Amino acid sequence: MTITLPERTVPQHGEYDVIVAGGGFGGVAAALAAARNGAKTCLIEKSATLGGLGTAGFVVIYLPICDGFGHQVSFGIVEELLRLPMKYSPVKPNGAWDKPQDATIEELKAHRYELIYHPATMSLGMERVLLDAGVTIFYDTLITDIVKDATGTITHVVVENKSGCGVFATKFVVDGTGDADLCKYAEEECEIAKLNKLAAWHYSLDVDNKIELRPQSVHPYNSKDHVAHPCYDGTDFRQVSEHLIRSHELVLNDTNLRNKKAIEETGKERFFPAFVPSMASFRMTRRIVAPYTMTEADMHVWHDDAVGIFSDWRKSGPVYALPYRALYAQRTPNLITAGRCISTTGDTWDVARVIPVCSISGEAAGTAAALCLQNNIQCFADLNVAALQAQLVNAGVKLDKALVENIYG
Ligand SMILES: Cc1cc2nc3c(=O)[nH]c(=O)nc-3n(C[C@H](O)[C@H](O)[C@H](O)COP(=O)(O)OP(=O)(O)OC[C@H]3O[C@@H](n4cnc5c(N)ncnc54)[C@H](O)[C@@H]3O)c2cc1C
């Protein structure tokens, strides 16, 4: 059944050069890059914290920015964000930064450039750097729709928050929602992955008040688990709630199982649930179909429009160049994506959905938006890619063909 809502007139809350939808790693990096390149930038986040899955989802492993053979491949905001929690807590990256000169291949493979951090140090640090760069942040504000003009260009985003319904005017939009919500509103072609199995990374407490991260996941690609653990579609509201409720059960079961063992050994319960994620733990939901979609065939392949370089978090060796064409929308001229909803598919989506790659695509998307603005270009596809690459390199990104084409191991 459907009903038609009455038309209504709503307030315009503000006007920005760039609106970034969502404050996960993709959105934060995009907002930071856009603002640092001179654009009046606003980041709109539906929750009360920055970092998305990487903070609210307690997924606190900043996966490697190296190829697993001792070569750092990702540079720029991706490294800046990795180092951010070190400013607010005594965490240290995995040993690779101080690797001994004579490290063996096996030692290099075991110590990749990655960091395990505490969620608040990341989200509070992100807020600081964004405010320092001049980004306006609106929390607790859900983007529910967009308004387009006759050319198909987005002129406004529609929001719901404590003040009710309203709009923000904008020239460029970065979709960093993780779920490609704005691509959906813009009626862009999207792919939906219905692969998500149960996950509930959570913190538990023991009787000595010691906090411990419990990365509980049912392995998403283990087909023999298929019947016991159904797959969830993270773009369907009923399934999102069901996933959350079942993931909470997973936390309780984990605690019960550990206590059963503790009672056998000590006669006492020792473990208690402390914190559960405040967002659903979906790995891949919906992503844009951009002019170029990355696949496994892109491994070690240089692209002339490369805007970042990333490795495979799962194994040492594979390196990819991220093409600019995998980011922007095909039909909506001023819409670009950042984070896990960029155009990658199959196994490569699994490689590209993780925190470092989200930061890399975010920096590229935000920089592209600011450059379009500076050059009075209305369409992301019309941006001079060489100028974008030069600006990224100027900001510390390395776009080195050899890093992508060299095969080690
Ligand atoms: C169980 C699990 C384990 C993982 N393990 C790791 C790991 O160990 N290391 C790693 O690097 N990666 C890991 N990942 C992947 C990684 O955490 C995410 O893919 C990555 O953080 C996604 O970043 P993002 O910015 O694209 O999206 P998200 O983190 O999803 O952020 C999107 C943000 O947008 C906001 N938002 C969404 N819709 C709207 C809207 N309509 N209006 C306003 N705001 C909106 C959300 O509240 C959120 O803050 C894991 C993921 C899962 C689910």
GROMACS .gro file of C-alpha atoms in nm, residues 21 160 387:
model
    3
   21ALA     CA    1   2.678   1.309   0.320
  160GLU     CA    2   1.533   1.561   0.886
  387ALA     CA    3   4.513   1.893  -1.253
   0.00000   0.00000   0.00000
